[in-house]
Coordinates of C-alpha atoms in Angstrom, one line a residue:
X1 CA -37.2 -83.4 -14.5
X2 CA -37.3 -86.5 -17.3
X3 CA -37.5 -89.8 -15.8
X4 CA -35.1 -92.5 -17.2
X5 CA -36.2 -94.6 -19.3
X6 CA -34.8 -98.5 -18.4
X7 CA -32.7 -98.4 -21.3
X8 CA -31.1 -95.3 -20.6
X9 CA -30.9 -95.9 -16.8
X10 CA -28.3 -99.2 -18.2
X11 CA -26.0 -97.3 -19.9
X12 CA -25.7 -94.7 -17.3
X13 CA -24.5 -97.6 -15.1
X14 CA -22.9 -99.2 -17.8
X15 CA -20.2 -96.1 -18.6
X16 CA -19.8 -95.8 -14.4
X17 CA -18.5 -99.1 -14.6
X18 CA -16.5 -98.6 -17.6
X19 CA -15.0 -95.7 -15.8
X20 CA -14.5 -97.3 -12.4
X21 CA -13.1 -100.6 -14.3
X22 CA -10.4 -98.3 -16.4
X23 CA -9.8 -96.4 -12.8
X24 CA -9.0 -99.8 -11.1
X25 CA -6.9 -100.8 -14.1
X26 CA -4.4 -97.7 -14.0
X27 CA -4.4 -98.0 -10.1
X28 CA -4.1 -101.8 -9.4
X29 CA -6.6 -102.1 -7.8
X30 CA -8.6 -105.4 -7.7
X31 CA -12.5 -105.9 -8.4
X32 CA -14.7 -108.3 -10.3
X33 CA -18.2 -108.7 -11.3
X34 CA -20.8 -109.9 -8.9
X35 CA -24.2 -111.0 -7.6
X36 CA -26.9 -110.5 -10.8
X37 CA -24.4 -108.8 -13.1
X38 CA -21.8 -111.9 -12.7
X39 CA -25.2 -114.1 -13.5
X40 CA -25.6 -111.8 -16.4
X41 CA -22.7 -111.4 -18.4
X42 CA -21.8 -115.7 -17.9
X43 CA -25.3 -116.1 -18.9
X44 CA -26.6 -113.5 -21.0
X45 CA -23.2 -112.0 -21.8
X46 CA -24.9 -108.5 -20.4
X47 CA -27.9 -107.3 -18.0
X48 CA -30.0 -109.8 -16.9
X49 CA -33.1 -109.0 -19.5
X50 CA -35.4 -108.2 -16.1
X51 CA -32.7 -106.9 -14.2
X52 CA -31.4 -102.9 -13.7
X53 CA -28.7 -102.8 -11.1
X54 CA -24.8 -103.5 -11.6
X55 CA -22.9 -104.9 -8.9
X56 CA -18.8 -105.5 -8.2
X57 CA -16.8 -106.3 -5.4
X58 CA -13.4 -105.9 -4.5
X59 CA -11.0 -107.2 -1.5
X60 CA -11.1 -105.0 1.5
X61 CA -7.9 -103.9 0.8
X62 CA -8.3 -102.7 -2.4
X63 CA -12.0 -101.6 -1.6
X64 CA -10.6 -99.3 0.8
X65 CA -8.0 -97.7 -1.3
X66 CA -10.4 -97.1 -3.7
X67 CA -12.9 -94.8 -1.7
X68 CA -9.6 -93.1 -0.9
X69 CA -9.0 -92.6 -4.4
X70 CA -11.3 -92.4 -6.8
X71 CA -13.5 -88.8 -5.8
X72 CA -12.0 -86.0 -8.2
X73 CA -11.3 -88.1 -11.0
X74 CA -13.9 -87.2 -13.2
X75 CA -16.3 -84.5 -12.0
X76 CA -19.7 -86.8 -13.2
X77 CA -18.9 -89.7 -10.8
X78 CA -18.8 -89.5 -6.8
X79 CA -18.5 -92.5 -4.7
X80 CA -19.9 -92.5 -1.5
X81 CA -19.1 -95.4 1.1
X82 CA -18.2 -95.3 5.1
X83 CA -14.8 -94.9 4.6
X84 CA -14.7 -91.3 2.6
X85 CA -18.0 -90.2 3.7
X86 CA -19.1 -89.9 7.5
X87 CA -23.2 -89.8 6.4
X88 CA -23.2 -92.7 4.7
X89 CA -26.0 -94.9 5.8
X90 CA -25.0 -98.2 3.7
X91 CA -22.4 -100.9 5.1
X92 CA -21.6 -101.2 0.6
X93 CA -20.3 -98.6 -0.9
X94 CA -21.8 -97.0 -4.2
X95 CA -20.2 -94.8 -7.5
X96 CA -23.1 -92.4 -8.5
X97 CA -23.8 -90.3 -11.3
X98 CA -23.9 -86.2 -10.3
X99 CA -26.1 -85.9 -13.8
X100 CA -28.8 -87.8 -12.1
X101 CA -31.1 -87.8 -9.4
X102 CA -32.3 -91.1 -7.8
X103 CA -36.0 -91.1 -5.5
X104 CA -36.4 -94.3 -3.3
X105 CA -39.9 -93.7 -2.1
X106 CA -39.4 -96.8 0.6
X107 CA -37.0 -94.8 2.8
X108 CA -36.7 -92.2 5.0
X109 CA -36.7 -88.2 3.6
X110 CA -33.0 -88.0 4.6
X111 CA -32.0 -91.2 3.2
X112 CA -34.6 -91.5 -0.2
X113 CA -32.1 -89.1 -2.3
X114 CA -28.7 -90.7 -4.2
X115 CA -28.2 -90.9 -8.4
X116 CA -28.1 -93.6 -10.5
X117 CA -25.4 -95.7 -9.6
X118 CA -23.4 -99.1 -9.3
X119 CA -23.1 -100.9 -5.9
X120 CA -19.6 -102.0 -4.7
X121 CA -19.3 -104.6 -2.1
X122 CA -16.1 -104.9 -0.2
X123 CA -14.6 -108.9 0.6
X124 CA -13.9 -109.8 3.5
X125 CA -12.7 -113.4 5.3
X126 CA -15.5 -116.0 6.3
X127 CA -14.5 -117.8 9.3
X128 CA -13.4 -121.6 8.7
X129 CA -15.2 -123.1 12.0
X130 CA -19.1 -123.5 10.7
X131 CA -20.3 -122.5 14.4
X132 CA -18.0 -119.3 14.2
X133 CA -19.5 -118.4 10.6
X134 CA -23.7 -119.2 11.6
X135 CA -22.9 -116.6 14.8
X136 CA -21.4 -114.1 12.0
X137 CA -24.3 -114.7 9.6
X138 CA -27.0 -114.4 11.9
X139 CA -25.4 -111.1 13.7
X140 CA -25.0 -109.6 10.5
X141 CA -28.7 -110.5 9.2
X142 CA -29.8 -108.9 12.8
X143 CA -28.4 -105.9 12.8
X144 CA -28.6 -105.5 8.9
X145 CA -32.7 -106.1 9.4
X146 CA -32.2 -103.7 12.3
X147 CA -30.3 -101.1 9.9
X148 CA -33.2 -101.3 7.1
X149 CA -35.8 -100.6 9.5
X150 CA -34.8 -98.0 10.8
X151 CA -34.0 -96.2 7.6
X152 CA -37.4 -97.1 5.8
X153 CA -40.8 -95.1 5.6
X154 CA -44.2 -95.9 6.1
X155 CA -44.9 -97.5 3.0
X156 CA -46.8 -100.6 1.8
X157 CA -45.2 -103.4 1.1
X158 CA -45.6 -105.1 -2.9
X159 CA -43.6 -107.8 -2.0
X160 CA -46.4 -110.8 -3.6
X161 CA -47.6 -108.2 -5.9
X162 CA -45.8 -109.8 -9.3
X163 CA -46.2 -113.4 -7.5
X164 CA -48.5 -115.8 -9.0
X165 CA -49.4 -116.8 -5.1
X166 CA -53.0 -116.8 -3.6
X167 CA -54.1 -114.8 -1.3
X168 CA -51.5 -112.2 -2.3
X169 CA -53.8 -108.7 -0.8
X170 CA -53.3 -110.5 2.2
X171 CA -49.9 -111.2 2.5
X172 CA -49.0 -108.1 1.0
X173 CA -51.0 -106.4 4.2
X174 CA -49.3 -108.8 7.0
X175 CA -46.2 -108.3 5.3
X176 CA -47.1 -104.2 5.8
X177 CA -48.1 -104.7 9.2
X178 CA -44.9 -106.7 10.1
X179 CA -42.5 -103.8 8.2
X180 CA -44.7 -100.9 10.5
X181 CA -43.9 -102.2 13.6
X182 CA -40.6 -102.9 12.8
X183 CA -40.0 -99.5 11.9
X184 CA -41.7 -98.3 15.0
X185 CA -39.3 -100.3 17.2
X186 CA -36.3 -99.8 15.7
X187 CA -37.4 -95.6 15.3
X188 CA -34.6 -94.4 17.6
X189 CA -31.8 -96.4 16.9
X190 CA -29.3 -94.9 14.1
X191 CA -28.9 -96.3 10.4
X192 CA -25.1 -95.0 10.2
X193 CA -23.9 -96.7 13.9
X194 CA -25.8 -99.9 12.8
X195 CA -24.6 -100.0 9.0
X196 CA -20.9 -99.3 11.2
X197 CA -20.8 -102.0 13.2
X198 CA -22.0 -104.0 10.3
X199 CA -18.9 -103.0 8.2
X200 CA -16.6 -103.3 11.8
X201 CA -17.7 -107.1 13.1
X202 CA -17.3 -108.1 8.6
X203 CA -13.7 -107.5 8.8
X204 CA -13.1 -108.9 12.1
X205 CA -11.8 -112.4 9.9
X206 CA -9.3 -111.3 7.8
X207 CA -8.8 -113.1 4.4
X208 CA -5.6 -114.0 5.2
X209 CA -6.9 -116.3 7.8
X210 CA -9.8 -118.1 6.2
X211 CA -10.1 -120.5 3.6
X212 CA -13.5 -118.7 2.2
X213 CA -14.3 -115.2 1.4
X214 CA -17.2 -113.3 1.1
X215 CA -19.3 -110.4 0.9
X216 CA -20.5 -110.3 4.9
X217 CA -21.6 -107.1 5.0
X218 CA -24.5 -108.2 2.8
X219 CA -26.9 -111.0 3.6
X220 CA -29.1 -112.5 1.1
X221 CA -31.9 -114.7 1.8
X222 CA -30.2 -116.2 4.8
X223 CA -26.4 -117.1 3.2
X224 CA -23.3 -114.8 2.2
X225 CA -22.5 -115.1 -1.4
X226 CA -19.0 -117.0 -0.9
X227 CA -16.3 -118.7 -2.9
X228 CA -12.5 -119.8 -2.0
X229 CA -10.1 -117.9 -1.4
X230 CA -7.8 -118.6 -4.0
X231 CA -10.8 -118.1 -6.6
X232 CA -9.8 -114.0 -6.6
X233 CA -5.9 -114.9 -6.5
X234 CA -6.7 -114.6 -10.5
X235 CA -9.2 -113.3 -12.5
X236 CA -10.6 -113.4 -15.8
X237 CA -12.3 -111.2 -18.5
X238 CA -16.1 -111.7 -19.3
X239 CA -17.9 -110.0 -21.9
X240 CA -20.8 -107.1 -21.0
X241 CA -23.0 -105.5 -22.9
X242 CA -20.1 -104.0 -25.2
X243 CA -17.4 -104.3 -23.4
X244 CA -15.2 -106.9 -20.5
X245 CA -14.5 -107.0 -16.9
X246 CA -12.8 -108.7 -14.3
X247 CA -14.8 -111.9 -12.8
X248 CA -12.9 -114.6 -10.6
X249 CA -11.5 -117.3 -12.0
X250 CA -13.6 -119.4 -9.6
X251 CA -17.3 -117.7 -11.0
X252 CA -18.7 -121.6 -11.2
X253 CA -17.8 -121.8 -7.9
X254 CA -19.8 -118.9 -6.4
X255 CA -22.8 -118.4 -8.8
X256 CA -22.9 -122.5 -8.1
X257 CA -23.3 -121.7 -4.8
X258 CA -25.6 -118.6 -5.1
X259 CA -27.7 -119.3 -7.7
X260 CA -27.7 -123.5 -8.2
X261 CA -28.3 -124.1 -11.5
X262 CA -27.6 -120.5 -12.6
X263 CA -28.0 -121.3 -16.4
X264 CA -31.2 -121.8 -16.0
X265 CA -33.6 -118.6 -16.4
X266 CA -36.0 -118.8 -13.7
X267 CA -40.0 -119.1 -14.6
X268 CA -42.1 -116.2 -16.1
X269 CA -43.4 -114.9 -12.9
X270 CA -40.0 -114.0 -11.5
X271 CA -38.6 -112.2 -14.6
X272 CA -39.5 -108.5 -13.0
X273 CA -37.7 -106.2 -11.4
X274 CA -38.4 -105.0 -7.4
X275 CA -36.7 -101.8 -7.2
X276 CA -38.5 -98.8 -5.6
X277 CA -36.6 -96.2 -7.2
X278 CA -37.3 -94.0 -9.9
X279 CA -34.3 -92.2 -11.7
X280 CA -34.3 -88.5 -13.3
X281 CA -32.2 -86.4 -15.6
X282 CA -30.7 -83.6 -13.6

């Protein structure tokens, strides 16, 4: 098999999008740009130059609906999440493309095979009492650490390699050390019952009761990504790559509140991409 080139890996996920977002469109069903490829389309107007993922997200609503939808549409695309498919190991859902064939060396035999594809992160209330949303954040961040380990393989860990840190052999090896016995203790619990009741205690607020939403299934480096409620009441259109797509009309808000000053590329030595995946042509 041909491995992807970068290049060619974007416009694989580039036309899933395109498909999804024209799919959404005819249906009425919500979504809008998120994480990195919000970042990159108010910033760059496209991919971040470093990055090579695309993410969206949609209300829960309208994320379910979708996954009830959208297989059969096109025979390429197949879209995977808990609620159409009962092996799915991810609390996100993900469109793939059937022409590829993704390898994720870090994780488990059963788990290391997908195709290129685009991540879609269902939105879900965030409790208004602060106490109420630190015990959601830090369950989810538990059982989520819980749900990684258990699905990854031995492998080293490159965290510091692309760091400009000292002592970066070193805590590369801790780092190792720390993933191995984490993998060790959490060998008999099961990816898909964790990643469940990650995706069951998310929609336990409902965004009809909270003045913030957010993307609780996913924890990233100690925070949800949030923004107000009324910020997805409307949406607006946001040029990528060649084309536009939906992002909320509150994007200053959230990226603000991801990011900080998100119009500002970060230094040299962070400009590189940390996916362990390689992509093929079927």
């Amino acid at each position: 098999m041909k491995e992807l080139t970068a290049e060619e890996l974007k416009q694989i996920q580039l036309n899933i999008l395109k498909h999804v977002a024209e799919f959404c469109d005819v249906n009425g069903i919500k979504y809008f740009l998120c994480g990195g490829t919000l970042l990159g389309a108010i910033r760059h107007k496209g991919f971040i130059p470093w990055d090579d993922d695309i993410d969206i997200a949609m209300p829960r609503k309208d994320y379910v609906r979708f996954f009830e939808l959208y297989d059969n549409t096109n025979g390429r695309y197949r879209a995977d999440s808990l609620e159409n498919n009962p092996d799915w190991h991810l609390s996100v859902g993900r469109v793939g493309d059937l022409n590829t064939v993704l390898y994720d060396h870090v994780l488990k035999e059963k788990y290391a095979n997908y195709h290129a594809f685009i991540d879609i992160f269902p939105v879900d209330g965030v409790p208004n009492n602060s106490v109420k949303h630190k015990i959601l954040l830090y369950c989810q961040k538990l059982l989520s650490t819980l749900a990684n380990a258990s699905s990854f393989s031995y492998s080293a860990s490159n965290h510091f390699s692309d760091s400009k840190e000292v002592n970066i052999n070193l805590k590369n090896n801790i780092r190792t050390c720390i993933k191995y016995i984490l993998i060790t203790l959490c060998f008999p619990f099961s990816t898909k019952k964790i990643q469940r009741l990650v995706n069951f205690i998310a929609q336990l607020t409902s965004i009809s009761e909270s003045n913030m939403v957010g993307l609780t299934t996913y924890v990233w480096n100690w925070k949800f990504e949030v923004l107000k409620k009324e910020s997805i009441d409307k949406f607006v259109l946001v040029p990528f790559e060649d084309s536009e797509f939906y992002a909320p009309i509150g994007y200053d808000e959230y990226l603000s509140s991801t990011y900080g000053d998100y119009m500002t590329p970060p230094p040299k030595a962070s400009q590189v991409s940390h996916h362990n995946f390689k992509v093929y042509w079927k």
